[in-house]
Amino acid sequence: PEQAKLRESGITAFREGTEAWKAGKRDEAVGLLRKALDIEVRLAGTWHRNVDLIASRLGDWHQARGEREKEAECLSVVIEARRRLD
């Protein structure tokens, strides 16, 4: 039951983060996507397709905001996930 609640919370954070980004609420969007990523890592570990997807999008958003170090952190998560999954 707790995992199901966490999963739903992560899905909601991802969805709301995407909507916030489209609405121009960049700080809110990044925070929500970070929350979604943290939840997914907690539930599935770092070697999961959802982690790859969320970290990739979050990295793109950091890039758009000029946050190169945060973008690089996300890309390292993506690279590690893809290395283990492919």
Short mmCIF file of C-alpha atoms in Angstrom, two decimals:
data_model
loop_
_atom_site.label_atom_id
_atom_site.label_comp_id
_atom_site.label_asym_id
_atom_site.label_seq_id
_atom_site.Cartn_x
_atom_site.Cartn_y
_atom_site.Cartn_z
CA PRO A 1 0.00 0.00 0.00
CA GLU A 2 2.79 2.49 0.81
CA GLN A 3 4.56 1.77 -2.49
CA ALA A 4 1.32 2.33 -4.38
CA LYS A 5 0.85 5.68 -2.64
CA LEU A 6 4.41 6.68 -3.43
CA ARG A 7 4.02 5.62 -7.06
CA GLU A 8 0.84 7.69 -7.38
CA SER A 9 2.56 10.64 -5.73
CA GLY A 10 5.43 10.38 -8.21
CA ILE A 11 3.09 10.19 -11.18
CA THR A 12 1.20 13.20 -9.91
CA ALA A 13 4.42 15.18 -9.37
CA PHE A 14 5.58 14.32 -12.90
CA ARG A 15 2.26 15.32 -14.44
CA GLU A 16 1.96 18.54 -12.43
CA GLY A 17 5.60 19.41 -13.10
CA THR A 18 5.08 19.05 -16.84
CA GLU A 19 1.98 21.24 -16.68
CA ALA A 20 3.81 23.85 -14.58
CA TRP A 21 6.67 23.96 -17.10
CA LYS A 22 4.24 24.53 -19.96
CA ALA A 23 2.60 27.30 -17.93
CA GLY A 24 5.94 29.04 -17.44
CA LYS A 25 6.21 28.18 -13.74
CA ARG A 26 9.79 26.99 -14.06
CA ASP A 27 10.82 26.84 -10.37
CA GLU A 28 7.70 24.92 -9.44
CA ALA A 29 8.14 22.58 -12.40
CA VAL A 30 11.75 21.72 -11.55
CA GLY A 31 10.83 21.08 -7.91
CA LEU A 32 8.01 18.76 -8.87
CA LEU A 33 10.11 16.82 -11.36
CA ARG A 34 12.90 16.48 -8.77
CA LYS A 35 10.30 15.06 -6.39
CA ALA A 36 9.14 12.59 -9.07
CA LEU A 37 12.73 11.52 -9.71
CA ASP A 38 13.48 11.03 -6.01
CA ILE A 39 10.34 8.91 -5.60
CA GLU A 40 11.13 6.77 -8.64
CA VAL A 41 14.70 6.15 -7.47
CA ARG A 42 13.37 5.16 -4.06
CA LEU A 43 10.87 2.73 -5.57
CA ALA A 44 12.79 1.27 -8.50
CA GLY A 45 16.45 2.11 -7.99
CA THR A 46 18.62 4.03 -10.42
CA TRP A 47 18.52 1.43 -13.18
CA HIS A 48 14.99 1.88 -14.41
CA ARG A 49 13.47 3.32 -17.58
CA ASN A 50 11.32 5.76 -15.61
CA VAL A 51 14.42 7.11 -13.87
CA ASP A 52 16.04 7.54 -17.30
CA LEU A 53 13.00 9.41 -18.64
CA ILE A 54 12.53 11.71 -15.65
CA ALA A 55 16.24 12.51 -15.26
CA SER A 56 16.52 13.24 -18.98
CA ARG A 57 13.62 15.69 -18.90
CA LEU A 58 14.89 17.32 -15.72
CA GLY A 59 18.33 17.68 -17.31
CA ASP A 60 16.76 19.37 -20.33
CA TRP A 61 14.96 21.80 -18.05
CA HIS A 62 18.14 22.60 -16.15
CA GLN A 63 19.87 23.21 -19.48
CA ALA A 64 17.10 25.59 -20.54
CA ARG A 65 17.61 27.49 -17.28
CA GLY A 66 21.39 27.65 -17.76
CA GLU A 67 22.02 25.37 -14.76
CA ARG A 68 24.91 23.39 -16.20
CA GLU A 69 25.99 21.59 -13.03
CA LYS A 70 22.48 20.36 -12.30
CA GLU A 71 22.09 19.36 -15.93
CA ALA A 72 25.33 17.35 -15.70
CA GLU A 73 24.09 15.59 -12.54
CA CYS A 74 20.93 14.53 -14.33
CA LEU A 75 22.86 13.38 -17.38
CA SER A 76 25.08 11.18 -15.23
CA VAL A 77 21.93 9.50 -13.88
CA VAL A 78 20.67 9.01 -17.46
CA ILE A 79 23.99 7.59 -18.65
CA GLU A 80 24.22 5.16 -15.75
CA ALA A 81 20.64 3.98 -16.21
CA ARG A 82 21.10 3.45 -19.95
CA ARG A 83 24.42 1.70 -19.47
CA ARG A 84 22.80 -0.81 -17.14
CA LEU A 85 19.59 -1.21 -19.13
CA ASP A 86 20.95 -1.54 -22.68
#
